[in-house]
Amino acid sequence: MNKINCTELGAVCISLTCTLFPLFGTSEVLKYGKNPVLLAAIIGFLIGLIPIMLIIYISKQLDDKDIFQYNKEKFKFIGKIINFLLIITVIYIGFILSWKIIDFVISNLLLKTSYYPVTIVLFSIIAFAVIKGKEVMSRSTFLLIILLLILLIFIYIFVAPNIEIDNLLPFFNTSKNNFIKTCLYFTTISSYPLVALLSLKQNDIVNKQNFKKTILIGYFITFILIFTFLFLIITNYGINFASLFSYPEYYLFKNINAFDFIQRVENVLSTTFFILSYGSICYLIFFVKTYFINLFNIKSKTKENIIIIILAIGVPIISIYTFSNYYIIFIINYYPIISSVILVMLILISFLTFITKKKKHS
Amino acid sequence: MKKITILLIIILLTSGCSYEEINKLAIISAVGIDYENDMYHVSAQVMDLQKETNDTTNESSILYEATGKTILEALTNISLKYPNTIYLGHLELLIIGKDVLDEGIDKTFDYFLRNPQARTDCLLLISTKNKAIDIINPKNENNQGTFPSKDLITTIENSQQLNGYIVKETMEEFIRTYINEGIDPVVTNIAMTKGKDIKTELTGIAAFKKNKYIKDLNKEQAIAYNTLNGNYYEIIINVPYKDNLANISIIEPSSKIKIDINNDQIKVNIDVKLDGHIIEIHSDSNFMTEKDFEIMEIEAENILNKYIENLTSFCLENDTDILGLKNNIYKYHYKEYKKYKNKNIYEIANINISSDINIFRYGNIYKEIGGNNE
């Protein structure tokens, strides 16, 4: 029985919604949001409920088929275009995600190692999990998220003594435009990757009636985690210093010094980045794989595995090639705009579904 | 079994990433940075691992040095002269020489912040009179057979806790203050003093205006600065008592700076609270009464108020805001901040200082031993 339960689904939801924050989201929102970033987080996460409700609405239509089959069957040519645009955007997110995780390893941990061995080792594990199927992917993500939560408790306890509350002042020290930009940034970073869940058929989920509740709880946990991290970063370092860094969470881990002997644990704690990335990259690859299987009508398991390996190793290698030749910030700056294609597609699918249903009834 | 074998192979194959033998590393514990003829001169104090294996009783160090147009270039030029790879993961002390201060101290930190190996929580010192290399060079007569950086770190830690004349500031703390709005940084100054022997001595707290060195605080101002920032646990002050002196130990300072702005009138209230106890009395006094304690408290409070006044006058004269009054305005009166951003706040503000010292302990004896026995 290749089914996943709601707890595992919740863990996958946390992984997908959290993953972009430590790798580039936090540094971007701190840069623009300044001190009111905490308020922007609340507003951003609330706006993020719109795409999430759309995802939940669409997923209710996917009892025995995935999103690509559904779009193709229901909306014919338009469906194919929607599928294509969705896949391009998800590959783009995968591109950034894989580059940032590799870049983090090379620039902070394995300074003298080439990008390629790191990529192959990291992404072979992910490819292996995707080959094993959604049950293995989800269960391993669930176990890793439990480990993540234990590590986070450790981090919160030992970072808390360095909190200086007046670092949060002045409460509003950014322009209105930047504030709005930050709110929307939160929405795009936290909610859009969740589209990868549409590659699941509802029949593959145990207690599918709890799907909505699970997703919303997962999203709420993500909000708590991100909000707490932003609060700790600002109160520990002050906004001006915190916004200097590419990986503020990693720098926050450097601040841990418990009893004068638990210190320099930032590299150990950076496993949290990998834990978060694992589930999300698995599901993004699974999403793209599902598209190609539908597109080429692949039935053979071997061919399916070859597609997974090509995607899992190929996308990060191409991302290394691309990003090490071009100016990374240039592309990352366009993330909110490019990724918003997902929102447009979600609105379109929902609208078309609604119209089709209404026609059927009449 | 097959999976475990694959896992083991992966672990064995990946263990060599970024691997370096420890005896091929030059583990740097202190770096000195000087600037001369448009070139950075970087001196690095390195643990002498070979000597340590022969002589386990004393830690010793050797000095690597090189020059370059940037700090990184100077550090990489070290490899032209010495065989070992430099490693900044154990950096404990950074000393900035006098010439760098003229150039602007901020440029020095970029490399250390950017480099993931370097520690930014290392202690920071400046030398306004000497070159950094003179201070950390273990071949100096007064440093011989010792590990100068370790001695300096211990001296700084003890000195701040015991007399409050210096400040224990890390590179990261300095940068944080530097990039904060409306506050200027401070750092401890070090110099080679010439007497019978040449000695390395911490000379006091150096005040900055943004990245430019202004002047050193005197001892009273330094005590006031550390009191307002809660930087020590216990220090001693002398208080006049019955035509002679008493030593009062003041402990656990806590302070509050509150700023009110009304119709462009700035009112600053500085409130300091401390506990204290009597350490030594040089007076032929009898058993101490409540009144004696009260007198001593008032005297000690007056002295501390004078120290703080002295410090605010220093800030006024040198147009530096090391107390962060403007930072306070930035945080609590953000809309007014632009008005005062480029002004000398100490000229405009009406500053009220109030200290509250509670003396409640007097040691193991009730009275001075020369006192009347009646």
XYZ file of C-alpha atoms in Angstrom:
736
model
C 0.000 0.000 0.000
C 1.713 3.152 -1.229
C -0.200 5.693 0.843
C 0.815 8.520 3.114
C -0.881 9.582 6.306
C -1.796 13.069 7.431
C 1.056 13.455 9.965
C 3.591 12.731 7.241
C 1.764 15.118 4.947
C 1.996 17.806 7.648
C 5.772 17.275 7.860
C 6.046 17.599 4.067
C 3.985 20.789 4.284
C 6.381 22.254 6.886
C 9.356 21.299 4.738
C 7.888 22.867 1.585
C 6.781 26.098 3.231
C 9.911 26.611 5.343
C 12.623 25.564 2.941
C 13.320 28.818 1.113
C 13.657 30.920 4.260
C 17.077 29.902 5.623
C 18.577 29.723 2.146
C 17.615 33.137 0.844
C 14.220 34.239 2.114
C 15.254 35.504 5.538
C 18.121 37.617 4.239
C 15.858 39.182 1.595
C 12.996 39.993 3.976
C 15.391 41.435 6.556
C 17.013 43.599 3.891
C 13.726 45.202 2.813
C 11.528 44.728 5.844
C 13.851 46.124 8.544
C 12.257 46.106 12.019
C 8.606 45.796 10.911
C 9.539 42.487 9.299
C 7.681 40.745 12.122
C 4.469 42.573 11.280
C 5.124 41.886 7.593
C 5.494 38.190 8.453
C 2.043 38.108 10.043
C 0.430 39.904 7.090
C 2.446 37.903 4.525
C 1.440 34.595 6.039
C -2.211 35.668 6.143
C -2.094 36.633 2.446
C -0.401 33.271 1.858
C -3.652 31.611 2.892
C -5.137 32.643 -0.498
C -2.876 30.394 -2.634
C -3.104 27.705 0.026
C -6.900 27.701 -0.034
C -6.727 27.510 -3.833
C -4.376 24.514 -3.577
C -6.769 22.841 -1.130
C -9.735 23.581 -3.416
C -7.969 22.137 -6.458
C -6.691 19.095 -4.568
C -10.293 18.184 -3.702
C -10.867 17.578 -7.424
C -7.901 15.224 -7.653
C -9.335 11.997 -6.248
C -7.819 9.550 -8.719
C -5.630 11.744 -10.841
C -2.814 14.212 -10.416
C -2.978 17.878 -11.412
C -1.467 17.295 -14.864
C -3.934 14.569 -15.825
C -6.744 16.698 -14.449
C -5.750 19.816 -16.395
C -5.244 17.859 -19.604
C -8.586 16.055 -19.350
C -10.675 18.989 -18.212
C -9.220 21.952 -20.057
C -7.593 20.284 -23.088
C -5.197 22.709 -24.804
C -5.374 25.367 -22.091
C -4.670 22.617 -19.576
C -1.469 21.702 -21.418
C -0.320 25.321 -21.346
C -1.134 25.577 -17.645
C 0.846 22.382 -16.983
C 3.802 23.690 -18.953
C 3.867 27.037 -17.137
C 3.520 25.332 -13.760
C 6.404 23.017 -14.501
C 8.674 25.809 -15.735
C 8.037 27.778 -12.531
C 8.590 24.781 -10.278
C 11.853 23.968 -12.096
C 12.892 27.589 -11.539
C 12.197 27.244 -7.788
C 14.131 23.953 -7.782
C 16.956 25.722 -9.596
C 17.292 28.411 -6.919
C 16.792 25.972 -4.067
C 19.440 23.524 -5.290
C 21.923 26.299 -6.069
C 21.486 27.932 -2.681
C 21.914 24.684 -0.753
C 25.070 23.789 -2.713
C 26.378 27.333 -2.388
C 25.796 27.200 1.361
C 27.808 23.972 1.645
C 30.664 25.295 -0.472
C 30.863 28.740 1.075
C 30.530 27.695 4.717
C 31.364 24.035 5.205
C 33.442 22.419 2.453
C 35.391 25.428 1.309
C 37.900 23.645 -0.878
C 35.613 21.055 -2.397
C 34.327 21.266 -5.932
C 30.601 21.908 -6.432
C 30.055 18.678 -8.360
C 30.918 15.972 -5.778
C 28.815 17.827 -3.204
C 25.912 17.980 -5.657
C 26.180 14.318 -6.584
C 26.317 13.118 -2.965
C 23.489 15.396 -1.772
C 21.148 14.830 -4.659
C 21.765 11.074 -5.069
C 20.121 10.605 -1.683
C 17.184 12.687 -2.842
C 16.998 10.771 -6.130
C 17.050 7.505 -4.170
C 14.146 8.661 -1.989
C 12.102 9.804 -5.000
C 12.721 6.476 -6.776
C 11.411 4.666 -3.686
C 8.160 6.598 -3.983
C 6.009 9.044 -2.094
C 5.587 6.825 0.960
C 9.354 6.690 1.632
C 9.758 10.388 0.815
C 7.033 11.383 3.235
C 8.043 9.059 6.045
C 11.703 10.106 5.918
C 10.635 13.776 5.811
C 8.468 13.177 8.881
C 11.375 11.617 10.825
C 13.703 14.436 9.812
C 11.169 17.077 10.839
C 10.974 15.470 14.311
C 14.784 15.763 14.509
C 14.506 19.362 13.297
C 12.025 20.262 16.027
C 14.349 18.798 18.691
C 17.252 20.842 17.303
C 15.103 23.961 17.217
C 14.209 23.607 20.900
C 17.946 23.390 21.623
C 18.575 26.505 19.487
C 15.772 28.532 21.088
C 16.921 27.713 24.618
C 20.539 28.686 24.039
C 19.937 31.739 21.867
C 17.280 33.196 24.164
C 19.701 34.608 26.814
C 21.195 36.988 24.227
C 17.869 38.616 23.399
C 17.793 42.423 23.605
C 14.206 43.478 23.152
C 14.975 47.129 22.389
C 16.656 45.989 19.160
C 13.098 45.760 17.839
C 12.822 49.550 18.064
C 11.934 51.729 16.218
C 8.961 49.639 15.302
C 8.571 51.045 11.775
C 11.810 52.102 10.061
C 11.230 51.193 6.442
C 9.279 52.750 3.590
C 5.672 51.708 2.903
C 6.692 50.273 -0.475
C 9.372 48.106 1.064
C 6.935 46.974 3.737
C 4.370 45.867 1.156
C 7.146 44.214 -0.855
C 8.218 42.287 2.261
C 4.658 41.126 3.001
C 4.321 39.772 -0.536
C 7.778 38.225 -0.360
C 6.610 36.180 2.630
C 3.599 34.993 0.673
C 5.622 33.938 -2.352
C 8.324 32.173 -0.362
C 6.095 30.334 2.059
C 3.051 29.301 0.082
C 4.038 28.772 -3.570
C 6.297 25.701 -3.128
C 3.250 23.951 -1.647
C 1.960 23.554 -5.212
C 4.164 20.416 -5.355
C 1.506 18.646 -3.253
C -0.823 18.732 -6.253
C 1.175 15.887 -7.758
C -0.474 13.664 -5.128
C -3.782 11.971 -5.795
C -6.237 12.334 -2.932
C -6.756 8.579 -2.913
C -3.075 8.212 -1.983
C -3.735 9.955 1.339
C -5.043 8.105 4.371
C -7.908 10.125 5.925
C -8.059 12.482 2.970
C -10.908 14.381 4.666
C -8.233 15.791 7.012
C -6.129 17.138 4.118
C -7.249 20.759 4.593
C -6.717 20.681 8.358
C -3.257 19.109 7.993
C -2.073 21.671 5.454
C -3.307 24.573 7.562
C -1.657 23.196 10.730
C 1.626 22.646 8.833
C 1.461 26.188 7.476
C 0.763 27.580 10.942
C 3.772 25.693 12.411
C 5.937 27.157 9.640
C 4.696 30.627 10.534
C 5.606 30.074 14.200
C 9.086 28.771 13.267
C 9.871 31.607 10.859
C 8.438 34.290 13.135
C 10.503 33.006 16.083
C 13.675 32.924 14.006
C 13.157 36.469 12.739
C 12.493 37.626 16.289
C 15.665 35.915 17.559
C 17.828 37.262 14.725
C 16.692 40.869 15.200
C 16.812 40.812 18.998
C 20.233 39.151 19.019
C 21.982 41.279 16.423
C 19.873 44.321 15.608
C 18.467 44.770 12.124
C 21.454 46.614 10.617
C 23.933 43.889 11.504
C 21.546 41.015 10.770
C 20.816 42.267 7.268
C 24.527 42.073 6.365
C 24.462 38.291 6.076
C 23.462 35.905 3.309
C 22.480 33.202 5.825
C 21.322 35.036 8.991
C 20.121 31.832 10.693
C 23.567 30.280 10.302
C 25.115 33.372 11.836
C 22.593 33.184 14.673
C 23.823 29.657 15.453
C 27.306 31.142 15.925
C 25.903 33.085 18.867
C 25.200 29.926 20.855
C 27.412 29.661 23.892
C 25.977 27.546 26.657
C 27.885 27.139 29.917
C 31.051 28.272 28.082
C 31.554 24.843 26.552
C 28.670 24.280 24.135
C 29.864 26.671 21.459
C 30.862 26.712 17.804
C 27.931 24.462 17.001
C 26.810 26.353 13.910
C 27.995 23.648 11.519
C 26.188 20.924 13.429
C 23.028 23.008 13.578
C 23.209 23.822 9.885
C 21.827 20.288 9.389
C 18.483 22.026 9.933
C 18.939 23.587 6.467
C 19.428 20.169 4.884
C 16.522 18.672 6.804
C 14.201 21.379 5.518
C 15.514 21.146 1.975
C 15.269 17.363 1.816
C 11.469 17.004 1.855
C 10.873 19.992 -0.369
C 13.400 19.030 -3.054
C 12.026 15.462 -3.038
C 8.500 16.726 -3.639
C 9.535 19.290 -6.250
C 11.329 16.538 -8.184
C 8.333 14.249 -7.726
C 6.107 16.999 -9.152
C 8.282 17.478 -12.238
C 8.689 13.725 -12.684
C 4.899 13.283 -12.640
C 4.617 15.868 -15.420
C 7.142 14.123 -17.664
C 5.578 10.722 -17.062
C 2.219 12.116 -18.152
C 3.743 13.998 -21.059
C 5.595 11.014 -22.536
C 3.077 8.462 -21.218
C 5.856 6.421 -19.574
C 4.842 3.083 -18.096
C 8.247 1.408 -17.538
C 9.698 1.741 -14.029
C 13.277 1.888 -15.407
C 12.493 4.841 -17.648
C 10.771 6.535 -14.722
C 13.885 6.059 -12.580
C 16.117 7.446 -15.332
C 13.943 10.595 -15.480
C 14.229 10.991 -11.684
C 18.017 10.637 -11.753
C 18.349 13.082 -14.654
C 16.150 15.600 -12.822
C 17.757 15.148 -9.406
C 21.321 15.433 -10.642
C 20.766 17.490 -13.800
C 18.828 20.433 -12.339
C 21.431 21.222 -9.630
C 24.320 20.749 -12.047
C 22.721 23.112 -14.567
C 22.021 25.530 -11.715
C 25.710 25.480 -10.749
C 26.684 26.091 -14.348
C 24.187 28.942 -14.681
C 24.644 30.662 -11.346
C 28.403 30.453 -11.293
C 28.445 32.273 -14.631
C 25.815 34.900 -14.003
C 25.047 37.290 -11.291
C 22.897 35.308 -8.851
C 21.197 38.287 -7.223
C 19.855 39.324 -10.595
C 17.788 36.136 -10.874
C 16.863 35.846 -7.208
C 15.509 39.404 -7.265
C 12.917 38.245 -9.761
C 11.782 35.328 -7.613
C 8.548 36.958 -6.354
C 7.503 37.911 -9.898
C 8.470 34.675 -11.666
C 7.058 32.433 -8.961
C 3.775 34.340 -9.049
C 3.018 32.452 -12.257
C 1.986 29.691 -9.835
C -0.638 31.949 -8.256
C -1.973 32.949 -11.665
C -2.195 29.294 -12.705
C -3.888 28.327 -9.439
C -6.496 31.060 -9.918
C -7.016 29.977 -13.530
C -7.445 26.294 -12.650
C -9.843 27.126 -9.821
C -11.839 29.457 -12.022
C -12.062 26.981 -14.884
C -13.027 24.205 -12.458
C -15.722 26.388 -10.962
C -17.117 27.274 -14.410
C -17.047 23.637 -15.549
C -18.873 22.536 -12.402
C -21.497 25.218 -12.818
C -22.058 24.243 -16.461
C -22.427 20.614 -15.434
C -25.054 21.494 -12.840
C -27.041 23.662 -15.191
C 23.628 -5.321 4.027
C 23.899 -3.930 0.516
C 22.589 -0.553 1.696
C 25.013 -0.433 4.627
C 27.918 -1.213 2.262
C 26.862 1.630 -0.068
C 26.552 3.978 2.921
C 30.012 3.004 4.185
C 31.541 3.540 0.742
C 29.949 7.025 0.551
C 31.215 7.912 4.031
C 34.736 6.708 3.217
C 34.815 8.518 -0.115
C 33.557 11.821 1.236
C 35.661 12.047 4.383
C 38.526 13.712 2.522
C 36.617 16.871 1.606
C 38.549 19.981 2.714
C 40.818 17.814 4.839
C 44.078 19.209 6.216
C 46.593 17.647 8.610
C 46.830 19.627 11.855
C 50.621 19.875 11.719
C 50.316 21.500 8.297
C 48.045 24.205 9.643
C 49.257 27.512 11.011
C 46.656 28.001 13.763
C 46.456 31.746 14.217
C 45.477 33.031 17.636
C 46.152 36.725 17.097
C 46.389 39.021 14.109
C 47.964 42.452 14.051
C 47.154 44.836 11.229
C 49.306 47.824 10.300
C 49.163 50.162 7.332
C 52.224 51.677 5.752
C 52.950 53.104 2.287
C 49.472 52.173 1.038
C 50.067 48.552 2.006
C 48.581 46.445 4.785
C 51.156 44.758 6.966
C 49.594 41.708 8.588
C 51.339 39.902 11.417
C 49.905 36.635 12.664
C 50.761 34.962 15.910
C 50.776 31.231 15.301
C 50.817 28.376 17.802
C 54.188 26.679 17.738
C 53.030 23.071 17.640
C 56.545 21.626 17.305
C 57.810 23.328 20.411
C 54.731 22.296 22.344
C 55.426 18.639 21.690
C 58.931 18.996 23.118
C 58.068 21.255 25.996
C 54.635 20.560 27.416
C 54.844 23.071 30.259
C 54.875 26.300 28.232
C 52.734 27.287 25.300
C 54.732 29.251 22.781
C 54.142 31.000 19.528
C 55.863 32.197 16.399
C 55.129 35.194 14.204
C 54.224 35.107 10.517
C 54.121 38.398 8.648
C 53.534 39.676 5.145
C 52.317 42.728 3.263
C 49.698 43.283 0.615
C 47.326 45.849 -0.833
C 44.429 44.206 0.967
C 44.279 42.101 4.127
C 43.557 38.957 2.143
C 46.502 39.629 -0.162
C 48.769 40.069 2.851
C 47.472 36.857 4.412
C 47.953 34.904 1.197
C 51.430 36.379 0.814
C 52.287 34.643 4.078
C 52.312 31.406 2.079
C 55.291 32.743 0.090
C 57.418 32.730 3.233
C 56.072 29.970 5.449
C 55.107 26.383 4.678
C 51.893 26.008 6.699
C 48.372 26.917 5.625
C 46.914 29.718 7.690
C 43.807 28.883 9.705
C 41.692 31.626 11.283
C 39.172 29.360 13.027
C 40.841 29.914 16.406
C 41.394 33.649 16.103
C 41.134 35.133 19.586
C 42.590 38.604 19.255
C 42.772 41.299 16.595
C 45.022 44.300 17.120
C 44.762 47.348 14.895
C 47.901 49.456 14.592
C 48.072 53.246 14.706
C 48.333 53.836 10.949
C 45.174 51.873 10.193
C 43.213 54.233 12.447
C 44.027 57.161 10.170
C 42.755 55.190 7.170
C 39.466 54.260 8.861
C 39.106 51.148 10.946
C 35.976 49.821 9.202
C 37.759 48.620 6.062
C 39.701 46.147 8.163
C 36.680 44.058 9.111
C 35.261 43.194 5.715
C 37.556 40.210 5.185
C 36.895 38.747 8.631
C 33.122 39.035 8.250
C 33.134 37.574 4.765
C 35.449 34.663 5.496
C 33.464 31.748 6.995
C 36.575 30.367 8.703
C 37.432 33.505 10.647
C 35.900 34.114 14.056
C 34.269 37.491 14.553
C 33.919 36.958 18.301
C 37.643 37.587 18.799
C 38.682 40.423 21.098
C 39.516 43.719 19.469
C 42.261 46.117 20.559
C 43.743 49.193 18.978
C 47.080 50.811 19.497
C 47.194 54.552 18.963
C 50.885 54.799 19.781
C 52.478 51.629 18.445
C 52.394 49.249 15.586
C 50.339 46.111 16.094
C 53.297 43.911 15.208
C 55.323 45.281 18.129
C 52.627 44.237 20.541
C 52.035 40.685 19.416
C 55.567 39.815 18.392
C 56.685 36.970 20.695
C 60.335 37.823 19.953
C 59.991 41.117 21.777
C 62.127 41.174 24.897
C 59.170 41.434 27.244
C 57.164 38.790 25.401
C 59.867 36.151 25.232
C 58.911 32.644 26.249
C 55.293 33.662 26.529
C 52.175 33.581 24.424
C 51.393 37.328 24.159
C 47.836 36.986 22.851
C 46.758 34.605 25.642
C 48.276 36.883 28.286
C 46.560 39.898 26.790
C 43.166 38.208 26.714
C 43.469 37.210 30.382
C 44.604 40.734 31.294
C 41.636 42.294 29.498
C 39.140 39.944 31.150
C 40.532 40.555 34.636
C 41.000 44.260 34.192
C 37.442 44.995 33.093
C 36.040 42.979 35.982
C 38.362 44.443 38.626
C 38.905 48.114 37.882
C 36.559 49.126 35.049
C 39.250 51.121 33.219
C 38.985 49.154 29.998
C 36.289 47.491 27.977
C 36.169 43.928 26.669
C 34.910 44.495 23.145
C 34.825 41.825 20.461
C 35.161 42.582 16.784
C 31.504 41.671 16.271
C 30.320 43.977 19.077
C 32.393 46.809 17.660
C 30.911 46.355 14.177
C 27.382 46.104 15.570
C 27.802 49.395 17.407
C 29.500 50.964 14.400
C 26.634 50.187 12.007
C 23.918 51.034 14.511
C 22.201 54.391 14.169
C 23.169 57.152 16.610
C 25.890 55.491 18.635
C 29.668 55.553 18.382
C 31.901 52.608 19.257
C 34.646 52.257 21.851
C 37.504 49.816 22.139
C 40.428 49.223 24.477
C 43.703 50.916 23.674
C 47.034 49.173 24.174
C 50.568 50.545 24.123
C 54.197 49.685 24.809
C 55.159 51.722 27.846
C 58.773 52.583 28.504
C 60.018 52.452 32.070
C 62.818 50.313 33.412
C 61.513 47.578 31.157
C 59.397 47.937 28.064
C 55.943 46.646 28.916
C 52.699 46.089 27.102
C 49.931 47.903 28.926
C 46.223 48.469 28.435
C 46.023 52.243 28.509
C 42.270 52.793 28.564
C 39.163 53.088 26.473
C 39.472 54.692 23.050
C 36.409 56.581 21.833
C 35.507 56.767 18.154
C 33.302 58.966 16.043
C 32.017 56.402 13.576
C 35.242 54.941 12.114
C 37.656 57.644 13.277
C 39.549 57.473 16.537
C 38.931 60.570 18.682
C 40.561 60.315 22.084
C 41.030 58.050 25.111
C 38.714 58.300 28.098
C 40.443 59.003 31.379
C 40.011 56.559 34.278
C 37.000 58.290 35.800
C 35.252 58.528 32.447
C 36.055 54.862 31.805
C 34.464 53.840 35.113
C 31.409 55.938 34.260
C 31.184 54.331 30.807
C 31.415 50.797 32.212
C 28.914 51.621 34.958
C 26.363 52.917 32.471
C 26.845 49.852 30.286
C 26.870 47.352 33.164
C 30.235 46.039 32.016
C 31.703 44.878 35.317
C 30.692 42.878 38.356
C 32.679 44.691 41.025
C 35.064 47.661 41.075
C 36.540 49.860 43.811
C 36.119 53.617 44.268
C 37.693 55.870 46.892
C 35.307 57.852 49.057
C 36.293 60.615 51.517
C 35.349 59.501 55.042
C 36.021 61.329 58.314
C 38.976 63.350 56.966
C 40.438 60.250 55.399
C 39.578 57.619 52.810
C 37.338 54.598 52.553
C 37.326 52.061 49.736
C 33.870 51.170 48.557
C 33.309 48.245 46.291
C 30.434 48.898 43.909
C 28.777 45.867 42.396
C 26.294 44.900 39.694
C 25.576 48.298 38.124
C 22.307 48.773 36.318
C 21.382 51.955 34.524
C 18.551 53.506 32.592
C 18.760 56.368 30.148
C 15.424 58.013 29.433
C 14.948 60.817 26.950
C 11.940 63.120 26.773
C 11.479 65.552 23.901
C 9.029 68.410 24.373
C 8.913 71.300 21.889
C 12.487 70.604 20.785
C 13.635 70.581 24.407
C 15.554 67.401 25.110
C 15.610 66.155 28.675
C 17.894 63.234 29.461
C 17.554 61.351 32.737
C 20.393 59.016 33.612
C 19.559 56.773 36.566
C 22.149 54.404 37.975
C 21.557 51.814 40.670
C 24.326 49.899 42.409
C 24.977 47.871 45.501
C 28.121 48.462 47.489
C 30.154 47.294 50.407
C 32.993 48.653 52.459
C 36.359 47.133 51.647
C 38.908 49.274 53.518
C 38.720 52.287 55.852
C 41.642 54.594 56.598
C 40.140 56.434 59.526
C 40.244 55.982 63.282
C 36.553 55.356 63.417
C 34.507 53.624 66.048
C 31.691 51.195 65.467
C 29.800 52.239 62.370
C 26.325 53.628 62.707
C 23.478 53.996 60.241
C 24.518 57.601 59.720
C 28.034 56.540 58.689
C 26.549 54.322 56.015
C 24.320 57.152 54.838
C 27.254 59.567 54.619
C 29.284 57.055 52.675
C 26.400 56.396 50.284
C 25.974 60.117 49.609
C 29.723 60.577 49.074
C 29.905 57.586 46.736
C 26.856 58.792 44.792
C 28.396 62.258 44.412
C 31.610 60.769 43.131
C 29.829 58.568 40.622
C 27.673 61.486 39.453
C 30.867 63.491 38.958
C 32.378 60.653 36.883
C 29.285 60.500 34.684
C 29.216 64.301 34.288
C 32.850 64.080 33.309
C 31.959 61.519 30.659
C 29.130 63.602 29.205
C 31.509 66.587 29.047
C 33.947 64.396 27.139
C 31.203 63.529 24.644
C 30.270 67.207 24.345
C 33.838 68.381 23.752
C 34.704 65.666 21.256
C 31.346 65.462 19.492
C 31.106 61.705 19.932
C 28.064 59.809 21.175
C 29.509 56.737 22.856
C 26.601 56.704 25.315
C 24.162 56.366 22.454
C 21.787 59.206 23.338
C 20.973 59.638 19.662
C 20.419 55.899 19.425
C 17.894 56.269 22.218
C 16.147 59.017 20.237
C 16.263 56.794 17.131
C 14.575 53.978 19.002
C 12.046 55.833 21.140
C 11.482 59.078 19.195
C 12.052 57.900 15.623
C 10.177 60.801 14.005
C 12.419 63.353 15.754
C 15.649 61.509 14.923
C 16.335 63.230 11.594
C 16.409 66.606 13.347
C 19.202 65.582 15.685
C 21.077 63.078 13.527
C 23.937 65.419 12.664
C 23.882 67.577 15.785
C 25.931 67.322 18.935
C 23.191 66.091 21.234
C 25.182 66.899 24.385
C 25.060 70.612 23.474
C 21.293 70.662 23.220
C 20.232 68.200 25.899
C 19.525 68.963 29.513
C 21.146 66.020 31.294
C 20.120 64.984 34.825
C 22.222 62.356 36.519
C 21.140 60.448 39.564
C 22.947 57.577 41.251
C 21.575 55.371 43.952
C 24.155 53.314 45.847
C 23.016 50.960 48.561
C 25.901 50.098 50.920
C 24.984 47.182 53.135
C 28.144 45.151 53.897
C 31.296 46.050 55.769
C 33.435 42.903 55.771
C 34.540 40.907 58.809
C 35.184 43.801 61.214
C 32.825 46.456 62.595
C 35.334 49.264 62.980
C 38.796 50.390 62.048
C 41.485 48.664 64.169
C 42.933 52.014 65.324
C 39.518 53.179 66.533
C 38.403 53.842 70.059
C 37.665 50.639 71.988
C 34.811 52.155 73.926
